[in-house]
XYZ file of C-alpha atoms in Angstrom:
654
model
C -50.704 -10.939 117.503
C -50.584 -10.946 121.158
C -51.490 -14.492 121.756
C -50.632 -16.397 119.064
C -47.283 -17.086 116.834
C -47.792 -16.842 113.070
C -45.598 -16.988 109.834
C -46.552 -15.543 106.493
C -46.118 -17.747 102.901
C -45.754 -16.415 99.544
C -47.925 -18.713 97.896
C -45.955 -19.689 94.376
C -43.425 -17.721 95.160
C -40.319 -19.680 93.483
C -37.729 -18.860 96.797
C -34.835 -19.503 94.391
C -31.752 -19.477 96.881
C -34.121 -17.677 99.803
C -35.576 -20.990 100.906
C -35.539 -19.387 104.585
C -38.325 -17.033 103.122
C -40.550 -19.720 102.356
C -42.803 -18.877 105.360
C -43.668 -22.681 106.063
C -43.351 -22.316 110.180
C -41.721 -25.923 111.188
C -40.708 -26.334 107.674
C -38.075 -23.424 106.497
C -38.556 -21.328 110.205
C -40.106 -21.322 113.752
C -43.315 -19.306 113.919
C -42.450 -15.386 114.753
C -43.434 -15.215 118.389
C -46.541 -13.133 119.669
C -45.896 -9.354 120.054
C -43.001 -9.668 117.661
C -42.288 -9.043 114.167
C -40.465 -10.622 110.913
C -39.326 -9.264 108.132
C -39.200 -11.690 104.479
C -36.488 -10.867 101.709
C -36.559 -12.316 98.474
C -35.799 -11.516 94.745
C -39.311 -11.747 92.659
C -38.044 -13.772 89.513
C -41.734 -14.736 88.210
C -44.613 -12.844 87.315
C -48.147 -12.849 87.088
C -50.861 -13.116 90.188
C -50.550 -15.142 93.228
C -51.462 -14.200 97.387
C -49.694 -14.772 100.759
C -51.304 -16.119 103.652
C -50.694 -17.269 107.433
C -48.891 -20.737 107.373
C -49.649 -21.442 111.082
C -52.746 -23.011 112.369
C -55.893 -22.094 110.553
C -55.146 -18.440 110.779
C -56.172 -17.742 107.122
C -59.698 -18.803 108.053
C -59.625 -16.172 109.729
C -58.633 -13.888 107.079
C -54.894 -13.406 107.029
C -54.732 -13.392 104.057
C -53.776 -11.328 100.759
C -53.176 -10.515 97.092
C -49.737 -10.520 95.040
C -49.468 -8.974 91.663
C -45.889 -8.780 89.890
C -45.955 -6.971 86.515
C -44.820 -8.587 83.493
C -46.147 -9.544 80.051
C -49.112 -11.159 78.702
C -50.033 -13.575 76.210
C -53.313 -11.695 74.941
C -53.360 -7.867 74.838
C -55.854 -6.264 76.918
C -56.525 -2.261 77.932
C -57.285 -1.736 81.574
C -56.417 -4.130 84.744
C -59.356 -4.351 86.611
C -56.615 -5.807 89.677
C -56.738 -9.171 91.810
C -60.066 -10.181 92.712
C -60.376 -12.882 96.105
C -63.002 -15.632 95.761
C -63.468 -18.283 98.706
C -65.751 -19.617 101.605
C -66.218 -17.834 104.856
C -67.651 -19.636 108.056
C -68.820 -17.736 111.206
C -67.508 -19.446 113.878
C -63.605 -18.801 114.263
C -61.212 -21.223 112.450
C -59.931 -22.996 115.440
C -63.835 -23.673 116.072
C -64.494 -24.922 113.225
C -61.168 -26.897 112.652
C -62.336 -28.987 115.587
C -65.547 -29.446 113.810
C -64.380 -30.571 110.583
C -61.438 -33.272 113.073
C -64.518 -34.904 114.827
C -66.345 -35.388 111.672
C -63.692 -36.821 110.145
C -63.226 -39.012 112.750
C -66.846 -40.425 112.235
C -66.415 -40.557 108.398
C -68.578 -37.922 108.164
C -68.310 -34.346 105.925
C -67.225 -30.859 107.748
C -70.146 -28.585 107.926
C -70.480 -25.981 104.461
C -69.592 -22.638 104.668
C -71.724 -19.944 105.387
C -71.596 -18.204 102.629
C -69.046 -17.408 99.807
C -66.775 -14.205 99.531
C -65.633 -11.806 96.849
C -63.195 -9.601 97.840
C -64.516 -9.876 101.152
C -68.312 -9.261 100.681
C -71.301 -10.924 99.573
C -74.584 -9.103 98.662
C -76.163 -12.102 98.421
C -76.658 -12.873 102.101
C -77.366 -8.809 102.931
C -74.000 -8.019 102.252
C -72.522 -5.455 100.019
C -71.872 -6.438 96.460
C -68.914 -5.578 94.983
C -69.183 -3.961 91.500
C -66.811 -4.439 88.877
C -66.541 -1.379 86.221
C -65.947 -2.374 82.708
C -65.202 0.488 79.915
C -67.132 -1.047 76.468
C -65.422 -1.740 73.357
C -62.424 -2.433 75.998
C -60.353 -5.703 77.100
C -60.368 -6.161 80.596
C -57.252 -8.528 82.901
C -58.945 -9.905 86.093
C -56.970 -11.755 88.513
C -58.951 -14.029 90.329
C -57.749 -16.234 93.305
C -59.326 -18.743 95.332
C -58.693 -18.261 99.256
C -60.893 -21.096 100.488
C -60.229 -23.653 102.963
C -62.375 -25.865 102.090
C -63.857 -25.607 98.637
C -63.182 -25.414 95.074
C -65.144 -22.366 93.344
C -66.731 -21.610 89.671
C -66.440 -18.554 88.626
C -68.583 -16.712 85.468
C -69.920 -13.210 84.180
C -73.109 -13.729 83.038
C -73.647 -13.411 78.637
C -70.022 -12.999 78.794
C -66.598 -15.044 77.862
C -63.616 -15.744 79.899
C -60.416 -15.383 77.775
C -57.528 -17.514 80.275
C -53.965 -16.055 80.026
C -52.601 -17.367 83.057
C -52.725 -20.393 85.242
C -51.053 -19.657 88.605
C -47.800 -18.017 87.957
C -47.361 -19.968 84.204
C -48.676 -17.588 81.254
C -50.889 -20.582 78.692
C -51.945 -19.737 75.410
C -55.426 -18.611 75.683
C -58.068 -20.145 75.776
C -62.059 -18.964 75.568
C -64.406 -20.477 78.815
C -67.728 -19.624 79.671
C -66.345 -20.303 83.657
C -62.887 -20.638 85.294
C -63.012 -23.610 88.354
C -60.362 -22.709 90.697
C -59.193 -25.550 93.204
C -57.953 -23.753 96.731
C -54.798 -22.008 96.168
C -55.445 -21.684 92.464
C -55.464 -18.436 90.174
C -56.210 -17.615 86.649
C -55.573 -14.369 85.092
C -58.577 -14.403 82.323
C -59.583 -11.286 79.764
C -63.019 -10.175 79.769
C -64.030 -8.018 76.621
C -66.707 -5.403 77.017
C -68.538 -6.249 74.135
C -72.291 -6.760 75.361
C -74.381 -3.773 75.279
C -74.443 -1.263 77.934
C -76.183 -3.117 81.094
C -75.289 -4.816 84.547
C -74.051 -8.318 84.947
C -74.116 -10.683 87.551
C -70.582 -11.803 88.117
C -71.813 -15.808 90.262
C -69.300 -17.226 92.407
C -70.238 -20.977 93.361
C -68.842 -23.522 95.356
C -67.620 -26.991 93.369
C -71.001 -29.276 93.156
C -68.857 -30.864 90.790
C -66.024 -31.698 93.080
C -68.301 -33.346 95.387
C -67.760 -29.603 97.645
C -71.032 -28.577 100.254
C -71.023 -25.089 99.606
C -73.579 -22.834 101.334
C -77.587 -22.601 100.030
C -77.385 -19.187 98.150
C -73.702 -18.289 96.107
C -72.056 -15.290 96.135
C -72.570 -12.481 93.420
C -70.821 -9.025 92.205
C -72.114 -6.713 89.487
C -70.245 -6.108 86.454
C -71.573 -2.740 85.479
C -70.920 -1.085 82.239
C -69.857 2.427 81.915
C -73.457 4.099 81.165
C -75.299 1.789 82.826
C -78.088 2.625 85.408
C -76.767 2.002 89.360
C -79.135 -1.057 89.277
C -79.024 -4.648 90.199
C -78.542 -6.802 87.335
C -81.590 -9.250 85.851
C -79.214 -11.660 83.438
C -79.759 -15.590 84.171
C -76.504 -17.645 84.217
C -74.945 -18.892 80.141
C -72.562 -21.524 82.113
C -72.874 -24.467 80.894
C -69.406 -26.169 82.200
C -69.877 -28.783 85.092
C -67.047 -30.933 85.282
C -64.172 -30.640 88.171
C -61.387 -30.124 85.426
C -58.875 -27.571 84.101
C -61.209 -25.073 81.474
C -59.651 -26.636 78.333
C -56.092 -27.792 77.323
C -53.615 -25.153 79.306
C -50.726 -25.042 77.119
C -48.088 -23.072 78.914
C -46.316 -20.201 76.117
C -43.283 -21.288 76.723
C -42.997 -24.879 75.907
C -41.160 -27.407 77.620
C -40.575 -31.085 76.692
C -40.528 -33.108 80.140
C -38.645 -36.009 79.625
C -39.787 -39.092 78.218
C -41.894 -41.884 79.325
C -38.547 -44.075 79.926
C -37.210 -41.712 82.338
C -40.697 -41.433 84.228
C -40.910 -45.470 84.755
C -37.359 -45.281 85.918
C -37.977 -42.170 88.546
C -41.464 -43.200 89.476
C -42.505 -43.017 93.470
C -46.222 -43.402 95.213
C -47.228 -41.478 97.557
C -50.807 -42.343 99.407
C -52.731 -39.457 100.674
C -55.484 -40.596 102.469
C -57.066 -39.770 106.356
C -56.724 -42.320 107.999
C -58.999 -44.849 110.728
C -58.438 -43.996 114.498
C -55.793 -46.074 115.980
C -53.375 -45.923 112.493
C -50.533 -42.735 112.773
C -52.170 -40.941 115.391
C -51.044 -39.003 118.642
C -53.550 -41.275 120.854
C -55.751 -38.946 121.203
C -57.753 -39.846 118.598
C -56.488 -37.439 115.977
C -56.035 -38.483 112.910
C -53.665 -37.072 110.291
C -53.437 -36.620 106.433
C -50.422 -38.668 105.250
C -47.120 -39.539 102.866
C -46.422 -43.402 102.496
C -49.300 -44.208 104.837
C -47.118 -43.074 107.648
C -48.335 -39.294 109.063
C -46.740 -35.990 108.820
C -45.222 -33.541 112.410
C -43.408 -31.100 112.208
C -41.347 -29.315 115.131
C -42.344 -25.870 115.155
C -39.080 -24.959 117.774
C -36.999 -26.977 115.239
C -37.327 -26.601 111.517
C -36.600 -29.277 108.792
C -34.020 -26.606 107.401
C -32.393 -26.902 110.753
C -31.811 -30.095 110.227
C -30.086 -29.209 107.117
C -27.944 -26.802 108.532
C -26.971 -28.908 111.310
C -25.931 -31.876 108.984
C -28.136 -33.901 111.418
C -30.725 -37.045 110.698
C -34.214 -36.243 109.975
C -36.841 -37.331 112.615
C -39.150 -39.681 110.867
C -42.307 -38.574 111.622
C -41.204 -35.481 109.459
C -41.515 -37.898 106.621
C -38.691 -36.578 104.506
C -38.177 -37.226 100.823
C -35.256 -36.840 99.964
C -34.267 -36.322 95.850
C -30.583 -37.624 95.081
C -29.432 -35.380 92.006
C -30.037 -32.457 90.883
C -31.199 -30.719 88.026
C -32.759 -34.000 86.803
C -36.628 -34.511 86.585
C -38.376 -35.752 89.713
C -41.909 -37.207 88.956
C -44.404 -37.728 91.592
C -47.162 -40.350 91.047
C -49.748 -39.094 93.906
C -52.295 -42.005 94.718
C -55.323 -41.646 97.118
C -55.828 -44.972 98.737
C -58.382 -46.800 96.984
C -61.613 -47.599 99.342
C -60.558 -44.649 102.338
C -62.299 -42.891 104.311
C -62.016 -39.516 102.619
C -61.580 -40.140 98.995
C -62.065 -36.301 98.135
C -61.219 -33.737 95.450
C -58.437 -32.584 97.098
C -55.639 -29.797 96.660
C -51.763 -29.980 95.810
C -49.618 -27.730 96.431
C -45.738 -27.521 96.213
C -43.339 -25.128 97.591
C -40.732 -23.964 95.780
C -41.263 -25.060 92.650
C -44.067 -25.256 89.995
C -44.951 -28.659 88.445
C -46.263 -30.282 85.267
C -48.889 -31.935 85.035
C -48.593 -35.028 83.078
C -52.194 -36.468 83.488
C -54.885 -37.836 86.049
C -57.354 -40.220 86.005
C -59.947 -42.697 88.752
C -59.118 -45.311 90.197
C -55.894 -47.159 91.004
C -52.827 -46.103 88.826
C -51.634 -48.085 86.870
C -47.869 -48.780 86.063
C -47.896 -50.725 83.135
C -50.775 -49.128 81.370
C -51.176 -45.587 82.610
C -47.621 -44.200 81.748
C -48.319 -44.419 78.415
C -51.436 -42.163 78.396
C -49.363 -39.249 80.010
C -48.474 -36.139 78.432
C -44.112 -35.517 78.343
C -44.555 -32.914 75.382
C -45.560 -28.823 76.687
C -47.599 -29.868 79.745
C -49.826 -28.246 82.135
C -47.396 -26.438 84.526
C -48.682 -24.770 87.553
C -48.016 -24.823 91.241
C -51.641 -25.562 92.584
C -53.575 -28.449 91.129
C -56.353 -30.682 92.369
C -56.157 -35.009 92.814
C -59.606 -36.340 91.172
C -61.716 -38.149 93.814
C -60.775 -41.642 94.637
C -57.791 -41.247 91.807
C -54.480 -40.200 91.359
C -52.289 -37.248 89.378
C -48.946 -37.405 87.793
C -46.493 -34.582 88.017
C -43.086 -34.105 87.209
C -40.623 -31.282 88.078
C -36.797 -30.676 87.544
C -34.855 -30.549 90.913
C -33.277 -27.270 89.581
C -31.667 -25.170 93.110
C -28.474 -24.765 92.034
C -25.021 -25.954 93.475
C -22.257 -27.867 93.310
C -21.653 -30.868 95.633
C -18.736 -29.757 97.415
C -20.556 -28.680 100.419
C -21.643 -32.439 101.572
C -18.382 -34.112 100.291
C -16.083 -31.623 102.618
C -18.987 -32.436 105.450
C -18.951 -36.209 105.074
C -14.918 -35.525 105.574
C -15.353 -33.709 108.217
C -17.327 -35.907 110.111
C -15.053 -38.181 109.541
C -12.306 -35.857 110.959
C -10.655 -35.177 107.885
C -9.648 -31.374 107.231
C -10.215 -30.823 103.442
C -8.453 -27.943 101.454
C -11.247 -26.662 98.541
C -11.513 -23.038 97.875
C -13.675 -21.474 99.620
C -11.397 -21.706 102.586
C -8.483 -21.149 100.260
C -10.276 -17.329 99.909
C -11.632 -17.283 103.134
C -8.684 -18.147 105.286
C -6.082 -19.018 103.345
C -5.755 -15.811 101.315
C -2.150 -15.880 101.555
C -1.123 -19.009 99.625
C -2.696 -17.509 96.462
C 1.079 -16.243 95.319
C 1.912 -20.112 95.461
C -0.978 -21.311 94.125
C -0.182 -19.027 90.886
C 3.590 -19.843 90.826
C 2.104 -23.546 90.362
C 0.091 -22.145 87.670
C 2.710 -19.956 85.871
C 4.977 -23.319 85.800
C 2.898 -26.088 85.175
C 1.231 -24.176 82.010
C 3.527 -21.649 80.816
C 7.263 -23.131 81.958
C 8.043 -20.009 84.328
C 10.160 -21.423 86.985
C 9.801 -25.108 88.528
C 7.159 -26.861 88.905
C 5.322 -28.087 92.164
C 6.788 -31.562 94.036
C 6.423 -32.894 97.265
C 8.440 -29.990 98.877
C 5.836 -27.250 97.422
C 3.063 -29.041 98.202
C 3.745 -29.801 101.712
C 4.269 -26.203 102.513
C 0.695 -25.584 100.964
C -1.335 -28.089 102.589
C 0.787 -29.250 105.498
C -1.921 -28.773 107.904
C -4.930 -30.737 105.437
C -5.708 -34.484 105.388
C -7.614 -34.056 101.609
C -7.930 -31.793 98.995
C -11.115 -30.980 96.589
C -11.806 -28.641 93.525
C -9.713 -25.615 92.696
C -7.468 -25.329 92.470
C -6.271 -27.889 93.816
C -7.800 -29.928 90.777
C -5.863 -28.550 88.488
C -2.557 -30.882 90.020
C -3.799 -34.578 89.408
C -0.649 -35.714 88.380
C 1.898 -33.606 90.651
C -0.596 -34.955 93.569
C -0.252 -38.466 93.138
C 3.405 -38.450 91.959
C 3.800 -36.512 95.338
C 2.344 -38.615 97.255
C 2.206 -42.121 96.064
C 0.059 -43.798 98.970
C -2.967 -41.138 98.590
C -6.435 -42.605 98.156
C -8.464 -41.240 95.390
C -12.332 -40.010 95.744
C -13.694 -39.526 92.204
C -17.283 -37.640 92.842
C -19.386 -37.641 89.396
C -22.270 -36.397 88.702
C -24.816 -36.765 86.128
C -22.851 -34.539 82.859
C -26.194 -32.466 82.640
C -26.636 -31.564 86.243
C -23.268 -31.044 86.680
C -23.268 -28.644 83.973
C -25.977 -26.509 84.601
C -23.854 -25.650 88.562
C -20.930 -25.313 86.464
C -22.546 -22.817 84.330
C -24.750 -20.983 87.040
C -22.200 -20.800 89.607
C -18.529 -20.698 87.924
C -18.565 -19.778 84.552
C -21.157 -17.036 85.068
C -19.677 -15.004 88.397
C -16.161 -15.214 86.286
C -16.698 -13.460 83.768
C -19.252 -11.512 85.023
C -18.007 -8.144 83.415
C -19.184 -5.903 86.709
C -17.610 -8.735 89.060
C -13.979 -8.322 86.752
C -14.269 -4.833 87.227
C -14.614 -4.810 91.562
C -12.237 -6.833 91.637
C -9.606 -4.828 90.132
C -10.634 -1.972 92.570
C -9.859 -4.629 95.515
C -6.467 -5.132 94.203
C -5.894 -6.296 97.788
C -8.021 -9.490 98.163
C -10.743 -10.116 95.007
C -7.898 -8.927 92.328
C -5.462 -11.764 93.349
C -7.829 -14.314 93.363
C -9.008 -13.514 89.952
C -5.699 -13.267 88.596
C -5.300 -17.182 90.020
C -8.634 -18.372 88.673
C -7.721 -17.062 84.953
C -4.712 -18.937 85.338
C -6.645 -21.889 86.174
C -9.640 -21.077 82.918
C -6.807 -20.104 80.770
C -4.080 -22.845 81.760
C -5.459 -25.650 82.800
C -9.296 -25.574 80.764
C -7.765 -23.837 77.885
C -10.376 -21.187 78.137
C -10.315 -17.309 77.309
C -13.961 -16.188 77.372
C -17.443 -17.406 78.684
C -18.330 -18.093 75.582
C -15.688 -21.036 74.982
C -15.843 -22.349 78.453
C -19.407 -23.249 77.949
C -18.235 -25.059 74.328
C -15.754 -26.947 76.178
C -17.144 -27.352 79.110
C -18.046 -31.306 79.179
C -15.909 -32.533 76.733
C -12.800 -31.414 79.782
C -15.306 -32.703 82.352
C -15.203 -35.828 80.907
C -11.878 -35.683 80.022
C -10.613 -34.639 83.677
C -12.590 -37.759 85.156
C -11.244 -39.959 82.591
C -7.502 -38.742 83.503
C -8.126 -39.456 87.423
C -9.568 -43.095 86.357
C -6.848 -43.766 83.940
C -3.630 -42.683 86.634
C -5.181 -43.296 90.105
C -4.139 -46.818 91.936
C -6.777 -49.212 91.257
C -6.222 -50.075 95.250
C -6.827 -46.990 96.475
C -9.119 -45.501 94.449
C -13.052 -45.117 94.543
C -15.555 -43.948 91.615
C -18.034 -42.267 94.303
C -21.744 -41.051 94.269
C -23.420 -39.064 97.646
C -25.969 -41.138 96.606
C -24.045 -44.128 98.057
C -23.693 -42.938 101.324
C -21.108 -43.619 104.423
C -20.028 -47.331 103.020
C -18.331 -47.333 99.976
C -16.396 -43.668 101.603
C -16.205 -45.900 105.193
C -14.787 -48.955 103.724
C -12.040 -46.913 101.071
C -10.966 -44.749 103.631
C -10.189 -46.918 106.973
C -12.703 -45.543 108.876
C -16.382 -46.626 111.100
C -19.157 -45.813 109.584
C -20.650 -42.889 111.824
C -23.750 -42.989 113.990
C -24.634 -39.771 112.046
C -26.814 -39.481 109.366
C -24.790 -38.744 105.767
C -24.461 -34.963 105.223
C -27.482 -33.621 103.151
C -27.269 -29.811 102.402
C -28.652 -26.619 100.635
C -25.750 -26.569 98.717
C -27.214 -23.398 97.081
C -27.446 -21.973 100.474
C -23.913 -23.331 101.815
C -22.511 -22.005 98.872
C -24.193 -17.806 99.088
C -23.264 -18.208 102.589
C -19.380 -18.489 101.863
C -19.174 -15.993 98.798
C -20.716 -14.018 101.715
C -17.787 -14.149 103.565
C -15.556 -13.518 101.122
C -17.685 -10.521 99.760
C -17.420 -9.006 103.479
C -13.885 -9.292 103.305
C -13.224 -7.527 100.338
C -15.686 -4.572 101.223
C -13.053 -4.372 104.293
C -10.408 -4.809 102.282
C -11.060 -1.880 99.684
C -12.323 0.914 103.070
C -9.257 0.220 104.737
C -7.529 1.250 101.664
C -9.472 4.197 101.343
C -11.506 3.478 98.450
C -15.025 3.411 97.990
C -16.299 -0.417 96.969
C -19.254 -0.653 94.892
C -20.236 -4.521 94.557
C -19.686 -7.937 95.848
C -17.518 -10.299 93.596
C -18.101 -14.505 93.285
C -16.490 -17.864 92.810
C -18.312 -20.894 91.842
C -16.732 -23.908 91.621
C -17.431 -27.924 91.040
C -15.887 -30.323 92.846
C -13.731 -32.521 90.330
C -11.225 -34.541 93.046
C -10.642 -35.433 96.358
C -7.347 -37.001 97.769
C -6.900 -38.451 101.038
C -3.894 -39.484 103.427
C -3.769 -41.473 106.864
C -2.034 -38.001 108.490
C -1.698 -34.574 107.302
C 0.732 -33.715 104.698
C 3.921 -33.170 105.271
């Protein structure tokens, strides 16, 4: 485009460890500049049906969208995949003009204009265009992938005299549900199976706006021709057989892979209220009588030139206008109540989409959510899961999702110490900048666990750590007692996490990498860089942990974590010890270390991205090592780690 920037969002794609590829300008990226291009790279870890669309201004309302199909298994058998069918509304005026009209209507407490037409795969024969034709083979089961690409309306899809068997909601396979029609909120998808079991003939497919959701549609619906093989080339004469009239899901959508979503007690402990409304003029506006959709009763406004992800990368404090809502503990259930403001100007059915996750729909209702009684009515055992839902008119919806992006808490802690002027020795610094220390760490392990050589004391540790103020994680965490004996004045910070959250991260980032057959083979090829690291890690696993396999590490991990933390609490001097959680921020940390609280916000790093960046540096070094020494390198090694204990001195190690 010559005059507009743009970005492309891949609706419902997980983007695990590729957050910057989400395509949301102002959040994860700057817009792609006019007359420029961008490339999105991510792993397709899900399967099913979705769509991509512009996430810049109102561009997708002008047609910048398309389908996504990722092949995978289905929860019911079918013979023929008919592919995606995109349905939605269409305005003849351009989207920028239409947006201005809609904004003016909202400011006057009025509904915006109805769409000029509805489209089925880009056309509608009812208003003089061509009819989309869907061909069925008699006696066969056909998979049809429905996507609502509308900008203003939910739509209902049906086929005269035929049932639809729902097998997937968004990217989530569900136990099959049979219905006469499906209602799709904006952005939702349903994969359905249509059995060609009727007489050979032509039948209407009907797409109507969700009048039951108070949507305002055109005077006539959209129609497509469903034509059995062998039927005449003619328009159908069939009548609608739809009986569904509610603005709701097509029955109970139970995920095929069952999950329980915590409990009522966990829900009550983490409850959050988010109000969703359009505000009256004069409150949270740009002083030009423009109202914004809000979160927690304040406007959301992002800066295209400095997306939110840049604040994370630079460890900067978020602007209040961006309404950042932080989730303190990874791998824990996060529960949300999304509540329309009672008596607001625009209490409407409203679609809701979460980027980077799908969520579990625990329940919904009309009116104000009652914290004392409504939680007892929520579903925590295998509730509906999807990435796009709809808030009831003048009501609420309860959602849950696990904060399960992998990573360790080391990056945040090291960044915090850095802000305080303390240089920290940690595993990625060891393997990226201090690889010459490897032989000494191996000697230290040999002496401690195999009685080979002299145990390390102050002299040897000074030689290793003389340029640093603090140490953290592998390999130093194996030498807690030695460090305290060598530096009796040291202060000790124990960063403890929920054990299940820690275990999941440890398994993904440490066990899987250390015991990957491919990683171990490649490390043996690179005997100059990666192999010394592997040998050191093996000594840590066999000596410090007493583990000789991935299975043994997984079996022992929780008890090793608990025992290690108990040892630290037992031997650390009380007056110089801090039991610390990252969500406590600066105050307790600075009090222990005798440092003033910085003006800079406590860092909140994207741990997974940080980890991948450090591993990337190690991989590049390994590649260069192999190539330089005349070998062919074919892979990459990764080392995971977990922060166990941090030691601090007021001066550098001597």
